[in-house]
Every structure is written in C-alpha cells, then in structure tokens.
Coordinates of N, CA, C and O in Angstrom, one line a residue:
M1 N -19.8 46.5 -38.9 CA -21.1 46.0 -38.9 C -21.8 46.6 -40.1 O -21.8 47.8 -40.3
S2 N -22.4 45.8 -40.9 CA -23.0 46.2 -42.2 C -24.5 46.6 -41.9 O -25.2 46.0 -41.2
V3 N -24.9 47.7 -42.6 CA -26.3 48.1 -42.5 C -27.2 47.2 -43.3 O -28.4 47.3 -43.2
A4 N -26.6 46.3 -44.0 CA -27.3 45.3 -44.8 C -27.9 44.2 -43.9 O -28.8 43.5 -44.3
E5 N -27.2 44.0 -42.7 CA -27.7 43.0 -41.8 C -29.0 43.5 -41.2 O -29.1 44.7 -40.8
P6 N -30.0 42.6 -41.0 CA -31.3 43.1 -40.4 C -31.0 43.6 -39.0 O -30.2 43.0 -38.2
R7 N -31.6 44.7 -38.6 CA -31.6 45.2 -37.3 C -32.9 44.8 -36.6 O -33.9 44.5 -37.2
R8 N -32.8 44.7 -35.3 CA -34.0 44.4 -34.5 C -34.2 45.5 -33.4 O -33.3 46.0 -32.8
I9 N -35.5 45.8 -33.3 CA -35.9 46.7 -32.3 C -37.0 46.0 -31.5 O -37.9 45.4 -32.0
V10 N -36.8 46.0 -30.1 CA -37.9 45.5 -29.3 C -38.6 46.7 -28.6 O -37.9 47.6 -28.0
L11 N -39.9 46.7 -28.7 CA -40.7 47.8 -28.1 C -41.3 47.1 -26.9 O -42.1 46.2 -27.0
F12 N -40.9 47.6 -25.7 CA -41.2 47.0 -24.4 C -42.0 48.0 -23.6 O -41.5 49.1 -23.3
R13 N -43.2 47.7 -23.2 CA -44.0 48.5 -22.4 C -43.6 48.2 -20.9 O -43.5 47.1 -20.5
H14 N -43.6 49.3 -20.1 CA -43.3 49.1 -18.7 C -44.3 48.1 -18.1 O -45.4 48.0 -18.5
A15 N -43.9 47.5 -17.0 CA -44.7 46.6 -16.2 C -45.8 47.3 -15.4 O -45.7 48.6 -15.4
K16 N -46.7 46.6 -14.8 CA -47.8 47.2 -14.1 C -47.3 48.1 -13.0 O -46.5 47.7 -12.1
A17 N -47.9 49.3 -13.0 CA -47.5 50.3 -12.1 C -48.6 50.4 -10.9 O -49.7 50.1 -11.1
D18 N -48.1 50.9 -9.8 CA -49.0 51.2 -8.7 C -49.5 52.6 -8.8 O -49.1 53.4 -9.7
W19 N -50.5 53.0 -8.0 CA -51.1 54.3 -8.0 C -51.0 55.0 -6.7 O -52.0 55.5 -6.2
P20 N -49.8 55.2 -6.2 CA -49.7 56.0 -4.9 C -50.0 57.5 -5.2 O -50.1 57.9 -6.4
Q21 N -50.0 58.3 -4.2 CA -50.2 59.7 -4.3 C -49.0 60.4 -4.7 O -48.4 61.2 -4.0
V22 N -48.5 60.2 -6.0 CA -47.3 60.8 -6.5 C -47.7 61.3 -8.0 O -48.7 60.8 -8.5
T23 N -46.8 62.1 -8.6 CA -47.1 62.4 -10.0 C -47.0 61.2 -10.9 O -46.3 60.2 -10.5
D24 N -47.6 61.2 -12.0 CA -47.5 60.1 -12.9 C -46.1 59.7 -13.2 O -45.8 58.4 -13.3
H25 N -45.2 60.6 -13.4 CA -43.8 60.3 -13.8 C -43.1 59.5 -12.6 O -42.2 58.7 -12.9
E26 N -43.6 59.7 -11.4 CA -42.9 59.1 -10.2 C -43.6 57.8 -9.8 O -43.2 57.2 -8.8
R27 N -44.6 57.3 -10.5 CA -45.3 56.1 -10.1 C -44.4 54.9 -10.2 O -43.8 54.6 -11.2
P28 N -44.3 54.1 -9.1 CA -43.4 52.9 -9.0 C -44.2 51.7 -9.6 O -45.4 51.8 -9.8
L29 N -43.5 50.6 -9.7 CA -44.2 49.3 -10.1 C -45.0 48.8 -8.9 O -44.6 48.9 -7.8
A30 N -46.1 48.1 -9.3 CA -46.8 47.3 -8.3 C -46.1 46.0 -8.1 O -45.2 45.6 -8.9
E31 N -46.5 45.2 -7.1 CA -45.9 43.9 -6.9 C -46.0 43.0 -8.1 O -45.0 42.4 -8.5
R32 N -47.1 43.0 -8.7 CA -47.3 42.2 -10.0 C -46.4 42.7 -11.1 O -45.8 41.9 -11.8
G33 N -46.2 44.0 -11.1 CA -45.3 44.6 -12.1 C -43.9 44.1 -11.9 O -43.1 43.8 -12.9
R34 N -43.4 44.0 -10.7 CA -42.0 43.6 -10.4 C -41.9 42.1 -10.9 O -40.9 41.8 -11.5
T35 N -42.9 41.3 -10.6 CA -42.8 39.9 -11.1 C -42.8 39.8 -12.6 O -42.0 39.1 -13.2
D36 N -43.7 40.5 -13.2 CA -43.9 40.5 -14.7 C -42.6 41.0 -15.4 O -42.2 40.5 -16.4
A37 N -42.0 42.0 -14.8 CA -40.8 42.6 -15.4 C -39.7 41.6 -15.5 O -39.0 41.5 -16.5
A38 N -39.5 40.8 -14.4 CA -38.5 39.8 -14.4 C -38.8 38.7 -15.4 O -37.9 38.2 -16.1
V39 N -40.1 38.3 -15.5 CA -40.5 37.3 -16.5 C -40.2 37.8 -17.9 O -39.7 37.0 -18.7
A40 N -40.6 39.0 -18.1 CA -40.4 39.6 -19.5 C -38.9 39.6 -19.8 O -38.5 39.3 -20.9
G41 N -38.0 39.9 -18.8 CA -36.6 39.8 -19.0 C -36.1 38.5 -19.4 O -35.3 38.3 -20.3
R42 N -36.6 37.4 -18.8 CA -36.3 36.0 -19.2 C -36.8 35.7 -20.6 O -36.1 35.1 -21.4
R43 N -38.0 36.2 -20.9 CA -38.5 36.0 -22.3 C -37.7 36.7 -23.3 O -37.4 36.2 -24.4
L44 N -37.2 37.9 -23.0 CA -36.4 38.7 -23.9 C -35.0 38.0 -24.1 O -34.5 37.9 -25.2
T45 N -34.5 37.4 -23.0 CA -33.3 36.6 -23.1 C -33.5 35.4 -24.0 O -32.6 35.1 -24.8
D46 N -34.7 34.8 -23.9 CA -35.0 33.6 -24.8 C -35.0 34.0 -26.3 O -34.9 33.1 -27.1
T47 N -35.2 35.2 -26.6 CA -35.2 35.6 -28.1 C -33.8 35.4 -28.7 O -33.7 35.3 -29.9
G48 N -32.8 35.4 -27.8 CA -31.4 35.3 -28.3 C -30.8 36.6 -28.9 O -29.7 36.6 -29.5
I49 N -31.5 37.7 -28.8 CA -31.1 38.9 -29.4 C -30.0 39.5 -28.5 O -30.2 39.8 -27.3
P50 N -28.8 39.8 -29.1 CA -27.8 40.4 -28.3 C -27.9 42.0 -28.4 O -27.6 42.6 -29.4
F51 N -28.6 42.5 -27.4 CA -28.9 44.0 -27.5 C -27.6 44.8 -27.3 O -26.8 44.5 -26.4
D52 N -27.5 45.8 -28.1 CA -26.4 46.8 -28.0 C -26.8 48.0 -27.3 O -25.9 48.7 -26.7
L53 N -28.1 48.3 -27.3 CA -28.5 49.6 -26.7 C -29.9 49.4 -26.2 O -30.8 48.8 -26.7
A54 N -30.1 50.1 -25.0 CA -31.5 50.2 -24.4 C -31.8 51.7 -24.3 O -31.0 52.4 -23.8
L55 N -32.9 52.1 -24.8 CA -33.4 53.4 -24.6 C -34.6 53.4 -23.7 O -35.6 52.7 -24.0
C56 N -34.5 54.0 -22.5 CA -35.5 53.8 -21.5 C -36.0 55.2 -21.1 O -35.3 56.1 -20.8
S57 N -37.3 55.3 -20.9 CA -38.0 56.5 -20.4 C -37.4 56.7 -19.0 O -37.0 55.9 -18.3
T58 N -37.5 58.0 -18.6 CA -37.0 58.4 -17.3 C -38.0 58.2 -16.2 O -37.7 58.4 -15.0
S59 N -39.2 57.7 -16.5 CA -40.2 57.5 -15.4 C -39.7 56.4 -14.5 O -38.9 55.5 -14.8
V60 N -40.2 56.5 -13.2 CA -39.8 55.5 -12.2 C -40.2 54.1 -12.6 O -39.4 53.2 -12.6
R61 N -41.4 53.9 -13.2 CA -41.9 52.6 -13.5 C -41.1 52.0 -14.7 O -40.9 50.8 -14.7
T62 N -40.7 52.8 -15.7 CA -39.9 52.2 -16.8 C -38.5 51.9 -16.3 O -37.9 50.8 -16.7
R63 N -37.9 52.7 -15.5 CA -36.5 52.4 -15.0 C -36.6 51.2 -14.1 O -35.7 50.3 -14.2
E64 N -37.6 51.0 -13.3 CA -37.7 49.8 -12.4 C -37.9 48.6 -13.3 O -37.3 47.5 -13.1
T65 N -38.8 48.7 -14.3 CA -39.0 47.6 -15.3 C -37.7 47.2 -15.9 O -37.4 46.0 -15.9
W66 N -37.0 48.1 -16.4 CA -35.7 47.8 -17.1 C -34.7 47.2 -16.1 O -34.0 46.2 -16.5
K67 N -34.6 47.7 -14.9 CA -33.6 47.2 -14.0 C -33.9 45.7 -13.7 O -33.0 44.9 -13.6
L68 N -35.2 45.4 -13.5 CA -35.6 44.0 -13.2 C -35.4 43.1 -14.4 O -35.0 41.9 -14.3
A69 N -35.8 43.6 -15.6 CA -35.7 42.8 -16.8 C -34.2 42.5 -17.2 O -33.8 41.4 -17.5
V70 N -33.4 43.6 -17.2 CA -32.0 43.4 -17.7 C -31.2 42.5 -16.7 O -30.2 41.9 -17.1
H71 N -31.7 42.4 -15.5 CA -31.0 41.5 -14.5 C -31.0 40.1 -15.0 O -30.1 39.3 -14.7
E72 N -31.9 39.8 -15.9 CA -32.0 38.4 -16.5 C -31.1 38.2 -17.7 O -31.0 37.1 -18.2
F73 N -30.5 39.3 -18.2 CA -29.7 39.2 -19.4 C -28.3 38.7 -19.1 O -27.8 39.0 -18.1
P74 N -27.7 37.9 -20.1 CA -26.4 37.5 -19.9 C -25.4 38.6 -19.9 O -24.3 38.6 -19.3
Q75 N -25.7 39.7 -20.7 CA -24.8 40.9 -20.8 C -25.7 42.1 -20.9 O -26.7 42.2 -21.7
R76 N -25.4 43.1 -20.1 CA -26.2 44.3 -20.0 C -25.8 45.3 -21.2 O -24.6 45.6 -21.3
P77 N -26.8 45.7 -22.0 CA -26.4 46.6 -23.1 C -26.2 48.0 -22.5 O -26.6 48.3 -21.4
K78 N -25.6 48.9 -23.3 CA -25.5 50.3 -22.9 C -27.0 50.8 -22.8 O -27.8 50.6 -23.6
T79 N -27.2 51.5 -21.7 CA -28.5 52.0 -21.4 C -28.5 53.6 -21.4 O -27.7 54.2 -20.8
V80 N -29.5 54.2 -22.1 CA -29.6 55.6 -22.2 C -31.0 55.9 -21.7 O -32.0 55.4 -22.2
Y81 N -31.1 56.7 -20.6 CA -32.4 57.1 -20.1 C -32.8 58.4 -20.8 O -32.0 59.4 -20.7
E82 N -33.9 58.4 -21.5 CA -34.3 59.4 -22.4 C -35.6 60.0 -22.0 O -36.7 59.3 -22.1
E83 N -35.6 61.3 -21.6 CA -36.8 62.0 -21.2 C -37.9 62.0 -22.4 O -39.1 62.0 -22.1
R84 N -37.4 62.1 -23.6 CA -38.4 62.2 -24.7 C -39.3 61.0 -24.9 O -40.3 61.1 -25.6
I85 N -38.9 59.9 -24.3 CA -39.8 58.7 -24.5 C -41.1 58.9 -23.7 O -42.2 58.4 -24.1
Y86 N -41.0 59.5 -22.5 CA -42.2 59.7 -21.7 C -43.2 60.5 -22.4 O -43.0 61.6 -22.9
E87 N -44.5 60.0 -22.6 CA -45.6 60.6 -23.3 C -45.3 60.9 -24.8 O -46.0 61.7 -25.4
A88 N -44.4 60.2 -25.4 CA -44.1 60.4 -26.8 C -45.1 59.7 -27.7 O -45.6 58.7 -27.4
S89 N -45.4 60.4 -28.8 CA -46.2 59.8 -29.8 C -45.4 58.8 -30.7 O -44.1 58.9 -30.6
P90 N -46.0 58.0 -31.5 CA -45.3 57.1 -32.3 C -44.3 57.9 -33.3 O -43.2 57.4 -33.5
G91 N -44.7 59.0 -33.8 CA -43.9 59.8 -34.7 C -42.6 60.3 -33.9 O -41.5 60.3 -34.5
E92 N -42.8 60.7 -32.7 CA -41.7 61.2 -31.9 C -40.8 60.1 -31.6 O -39.5 60.3 -31.5
L93 N -41.3 58.9 -31.3 CA -40.4 57.7 -31.1 C -39.7 57.3 -32.3 O -38.5 56.9 -32.2
I94 N -40.3 57.4 -33.5 CA -39.5 57.1 -34.7 C -38.4 58.1 -34.9 O -37.2 57.7 -35.2
A95 N -38.7 59.4 -34.6 CA -37.6 60.4 -34.8 C -36.5 60.1 -33.8 O -35.3 60.3 -34.1
L96 N -36.8 59.7 -32.6 CA -35.8 59.3 -31.6 C -35.0 58.1 -32.1 O -33.7 58.1 -32.0
L97 N -35.6 57.1 -32.6 CA -34.9 55.9 -33.1 C -34.1 56.2 -34.3 O -33.0 55.7 -34.5
N98 N -34.5 57.2 -35.1 CA -33.7 57.6 -36.3 C -32.3 58.2 -35.8 O -31.4 58.3 -36.6
E99 N -32.2 58.6 -34.6 CA -31.0 59.2 -34.1 C -30.0 58.1 -33.5 O -28.9 58.4 -33.2
T100 N -30.4 56.9 -33.5 CA -29.6 55.8 -33.0 C -28.4 55.6 -33.9 O -28.5 55.5 -35.1
P101 N -27.2 55.5 -33.3 CA -26.0 55.3 -34.1 C -26.0 53.9 -34.8 O -26.5 52.9 -34.2
D102 N -25.5 53.9 -36.0 CA -25.5 52.6 -36.7 C -24.7 51.5 -36.2 O -24.8 50.4 -36.6
D103 N -23.8 51.8 -35.2 CA -23.0 50.7 -34.6 C -23.9 49.9 -33.7 O -23.5 48.8 -33.2
A104 N -25.1 50.4 -33.4 CA -26.1 49.6 -32.6 C -26.9 48.8 -33.5 O -27.7 49.3 -34.3
Q105 N -26.7 47.5 -33.5 CA -27.4 46.6 -34.4 C -28.8 46.3 -33.8 O -29.8 46.2 -34.6
N106 N -28.9 46.1 -32.5 CA -30.2 45.7 -31.9 C -30.4 46.5 -30.7 O -29.6 46.7 -29.9
A107 N -31.7 47.0 -30.6 CA -32.0 48.0 -29.5 C -33.3 47.6 -28.9 O -34.2 46.9 -29.5
V108 N -33.5 48.0 -27.6 CA -34.8 47.8 -26.9 C -35.2 49.2 -26.5 O -34.4 50.0 -26.0
L109 N -36.5 49.5 -26.7 CA -37.0 50.8 -26.2 C -38.0 50.5 -25.1 O -39.0 49.7 -25.4
I110 N -37.8 51.0 -23.9 CA -38.7 50.7 -22.8 C -39.6 52.0 -22.6 O -39.0 53.0 -22.2
G111 N -40.9 51.9 -22.8 CA -41.7 53.1 -22.8 C -43.1 52.8 -22.3 O -43.4 51.9 -21.5
H112 N -44.0 53.6 -22.9 CA -45.4 53.8 -22.4 C -46.4 53.6 -23.5 O -46.1 53.9 -24.6
N113 N -47.6 53.2 -23.1 CA -48.7 53.3 -24.0 C -49.4 54.7 -23.9 O -49.3 55.3 -22.8
P114 N -50.0 55.2 -25.0 CA -50.3 54.5 -26.2 C -49.1 54.5 -27.2 O -49.2 53.9 -28.3
G115 N -48.0 55.2 -26.9 CA -46.9 55.4 -27.9 C -46.3 54.1 -28.3 O -46.1 53.9 -29.5
V116 N -46.0 53.1 -27.4 CA -45.3 51.9 -27.8 C -46.2 51.0 -28.7 O -45.8 50.5 -29.7
Q117 N -47.5 50.9 -28.3 CA -48.4 50.1 -29.1 C -48.6 50.7 -30.5 O -48.5 50.1 -31.5
G118 N -48.7 52.0 -30.5 CA -48.9 52.7 -31.8 C -47.7 52.6 -32.7 O -47.8 52.4 -33.9
L119 N -46.5 52.6 -32.1 CA -45.3 52.5 -32.8 C -45.2 51.1 -33.4 O -44.8 50.9 -34.6
A120 N -45.5 50.1 -32.6 CA -45.5 48.7 -33.2 C -46.4 48.6 -34.3 O -46.0 48.0 -35.4
D121 N -47.6 49.1 -34.2 CA -48.6 49.0 -35.3 C -48.1 49.7 -36.6 O -48.2 49.2 -37.7
I122 N -47.5 50.9 -36.4 CA -47.0 51.7 -37.5 C -45.8 51.2 -38.2 O -45.7 51.2 -39.4
L123 N -44.9 50.6 -37.4 CA -43.6 50.1 -38.0 C -43.9 48.8 -38.7 O -43.2 48.5 -39.7
A124 N -44.8 48.0 -38.3 CA -45.0 46.6 -38.8 C -45.7 46.6 -40.1 O -46.9 46.6 -40.2
G125 N -44.9 46.6 -41.2 CA -45.5 46.5 -42.5 C -45.9 45.1 -42.9 O -46.8 44.9 -43.7
S126 N -45.3 44.2 -42.2 CA -45.7 42.8 -42.3 C -45.4 42.1 -41.0 O -44.9 42.7 -40.1
A127 N -45.9 40.8 -40.9 CA -45.7 40.1 -39.6 C -45.5 38.6 -39.9 O -46.0 38.1 -41.0
E128 N -44.8 37.9 -39.0 CA -44.6 36.5 -39.2 C -45.6 35.8 -38.3 O -46.0 36.2 -37.2
G129 N -46.1 34.6 -38.8 CA -47.1 33.8 -38.1 C -48.3 34.6 -37.6 O -48.8 35.4 -38.4
D130 N -48.7 34.4 -36.4 CA -49.9 35.0 -35.9 C -49.5 36.2 -34.9 O -50.4 36.6 -34.1
A131 N -48.3 36.7 -35.0 CA -47.9 37.8 -34.1 C -48.8 39.0 -34.2 O -49.2 39.5 -33.1
R132 N -49.1 39.5 -35.4 CA -50.0 40.7 -35.5 C -51.4 40.4 -34.9 O -52.0 41.2 -34.2
E133 N -51.9 39.2 -35.2 CA -53.2 38.8 -34.8 C -53.3 38.8 -33.2 O -54.2 39.4 -32.6
R134 N -52.2 38.2 -32.6 CA -52.2 38.2 -31.1 C -52.0 39.6 -30.6 O -52.6 39.9 -29.6
M135 N -51.2 40.4 -31.2 CA -51.0 41.8 -30.7 C -52.3 42.6 -30.8 O -52.6 43.3 -29.9
N136 N -53.0 42.4 -31.9 CA -54.2 43.2 -32.1 C -55.3 42.7 -31.1 O -56.1 43.5 -30.6
R137 N -55.3 41.4 -30.9 CA -56.3 40.8 -30.0 C -56.0 41.3 -28.5 O -56.9 41.6 -27.8
R138 N -54.8 41.2 -28.1 CA -54.4 41.4 -26.7 C -54.2 42.9 -26.4 O -54.2 43.3 -25.3
G139 N -53.9 43.7 -27.5 CA -53.4 45.1 -27.2 C -52.0 45.0 -26.7 O -51.2 44.1 -27.1
F140 N -51.6 46.0 -25.9 CA -50.2 46.0 -25.4 C -50.3 46.2 -23.9 O -50.0 47.3 -23.4
P141 N -50.6 45.1 -23.2 CA -50.7 45.3 -21.7 C -49.4 45.5 -21.1 O -48.3 45.4 -21.7
A142 N -49.4 45.9 -19.8 CA -48.2 46.2 -19.1 C -47.2 45.0 -19.2 O -47.6 43.8 -19.1
A143 N -45.9 45.2 -19.4 CA -44.8 44.3 -19.6 C -44.8 43.5 -20.9 O -44.0 42.6 -21.1
A144 N -45.7 43.9 -21.9 CA -45.7 43.3 -23.2 C -44.5 43.8 -24.0 O -44.0 44.9 -23.8
F145 N -44.1 43.0 -25.0 CA -43.1 43.5 -25.9 C -43.3 42.9 -27.3 O -44.0 41.9 -27.5
A146 N -42.9 43.7 -28.3 CA -42.9 43.3 -29.7 C -41.5 43.3 -30.3 O -40.7 44.3 -30.0
V147 N -41.1 42.3 -31.0 CA -39.8 42.3 -31.7 C -40.0 42.5 -33.1 O -40.8 41.8 -33.8
L148 N -39.3 43.5 -33.6 CA -39.4 43.9 -35.1 C -38.1 43.9 -35.7 O -37.0 44.1 -35.0
S149 N -38.0 43.6 -37.0 CA -36.8 43.5 -37.7 C -36.9 44.5 -38.9 O -38.0 44.5 -39.5
F150 N -35.8 45.1 -39.3 CA -35.8 46.0 -40.5 C -34.4 46.0 -41.1 O -33.4 45.6 -40.4
E151 N -34.3 46.4 -42.3 CA -33.0 46.5 -43.0 C -32.7 47.9 -43.2 O -33.6 48.7 -43.4
G152 N -31.4 48.2 -43.2 CA -30.9 49.6 -43.5 C -30.4 50.2 -42.2 O -30.3 49.6 -41.1
S153 N -30.2 51.5 -42.3 CA -29.7 52.3 -41.1 C -30.8 52.7 -40.3 O -32.0 52.7 -40.7
W154 N -30.6 53.1 -39.1 CA -31.6 53.6 -38.2 C -32.3 54.9 -38.8 O -33.4 55.1 -38.5
K155 N -31.5 55.6 -39.5 CA -32.1 56.8 -40.1 C -33.2 56.5 -41.1 O -34.0 57.4 -41.5
T156 N -33.2 55.3 -41.7 CA -34.2 54.9 -42.6 C -35.4 54.2 -42.0 O -36.4 53.9 -42.8
L157 N -35.4 54.1 -40.7 CA -36.6 53.5 -40.1 C -37.8 54.4 -40.2 O -37.8 55.6 -39.9
E158 N -38.9 53.9 -40.8 CA -40.1 54.7 -41.1 C -41.3 53.7 -41.0 O -41.2 52.5 -40.9
P159 N -42.5 54.3 -41.1 CA -43.7 53.5 -41.0 C -43.7 52.4 -42.1 O -43.2 52.6 -43.2
S160 N -44.1 51.2 -41.7 CA -44.2 50.0 -42.5 C -42.9 49.4 -43.0 O -42.8 48.5 -43.8
A161 N -41.7 49.9 -42.4 CA -40.4 49.4 -42.8 C -40.0 48.1 -42.1 O -39.0 47.6 -42.5
A162 N -40.7 47.7 -41.1 CA -40.3 46.5 -40.3 C -41.2 45.4 -40.4 O -42.4 45.5 -40.9
T163 N -40.7 44.2 -40.0 CA -41.5 43.0 -39.9 C -41.7 42.7 -38.4 O -40.7 42.6 -37.7
L164 N -42.9 42.4 -38.0 CA -43.2 42.0 -36.6 C -42.8 40.5 -36.5 O -43.5 39.7 -37.2
L165 N -41.8 40.2 -35.8 CA -41.3 38.9 -35.7 C -42.0 38.1 -34.5 O -42.2 36.9 -34.6
E166 N -42.2 38.8 -33.4 CA -42.7 38.2 -32.2 C -43.4 39.2 -31.4 O -43.1 40.4 -31.4
Y167 N -44.4 38.7 -30.7 CA -45.2 39.4 -29.7 C -45.3 38.6 -28.5 O -45.6 37.4 -28.6
W168 N -45.1 39.2 -27.3 CA -45.3 38.5 -26.0 C -46.0 39.4 -25.0 O -45.6 40.6 -25.0
A169 N -46.8 38.9 -24.2 CA -47.4 39.6 -23.1 C -47.6 38.6 -21.9 O -47.7 37.4 -22.2
P170 N -47.5 39.1 -20.7 CA -47.8 38.2 -19.6 C -49.1 37.5 -19.8 O -50.0 38.0 -20.3
S171 N -49.1 36.2 -19.3 CA -50.2 35.3 -19.5 C -50.4 34.8 -20.9 O -51.4 34.2 -21.3
E172 N -49.4 35.0 -21.8 CA -49.4 34.5 -23.1 C -49.1 33.0 -23.1 O -48.3 32.5 -22.3

C-alpha cells in the first residue's frame, strides 16, 4: 500500500446517551441513540470506504455506538478500544492518529465532543461542496460524522492537512 494514495479518516461522535445515575464514562445509549447509531452505520457503509481500523473510546456509549454501527458494515475492521480518546483534546487525538500504522489506509475514530468536532475543524484545510458550511451550521450532534481525506503517512497528519469530503448528522 503506497502512502501516496489518499487516506481517509472518519471522525464519528457517539450517539445520544442516556443520563442514569452512573459515572460519565459508564453512561449507556438512550433509545434514540441506539436507532441513530444503526442509521449512522448504514450511512458509513454508503460512503464505500473499506475501513482497515477503528479506534474507539472505552466509554460505554462509544462502544455501544460502534457495536450498532459496525453491525451494518459488510466487513468489520480491526477495532482498538483506546482509553486516550475519552476526554481527549484535538491535539491529543492528532497525536494518537499519528501512531496509526501505515498499513491502515482508512480509519474511523469513535469519540466525544468537543474533541471530535474540534479535530474535524482543525484537520480540514479545505472542504468539498457545502460540507464545511453544513458542519459549521449543525455543529457535531450525537451520531454525526465527518469524512476527511489526506495524503502521506499517518505520522504526517497535522492541522489543515486534510480535505473535508463529507459531513452527516441524524436528520440531515
């Protein structure tokens, strides 16, 4: 696999969580979140991106979101549950993505706001169509995702290095 081929990273915010009397890390998905996670999985499948790797926060709601979304995929990518995604800043998420092995061409990161939205804003040096306008207008609601493309190795991923190809949120 050549590092000259564009790589794609999908930044995927967990679906709507419930608010039971548990720690934030242990919050499960709400009923709407379970529905939206499956819909997001179908929309991710529609992108046609063959994911090699999924990096998922260890929180209950992100793991549940990923389980429901990936169920819609034709092939499940290697999944790594990563504690560092929980409460990570955009800079910390870039550092984590810089560790991605170059044999992974396309990856999905399932995480939390404000980190995921901040990362999408920071990475997108350019955008296709009205993707940035829609993302800026809608923000990054639960179950939203952004598809970005960049060239080079994962180690070279840095602010403004990517193009925002697509943005989707429930009720889009």
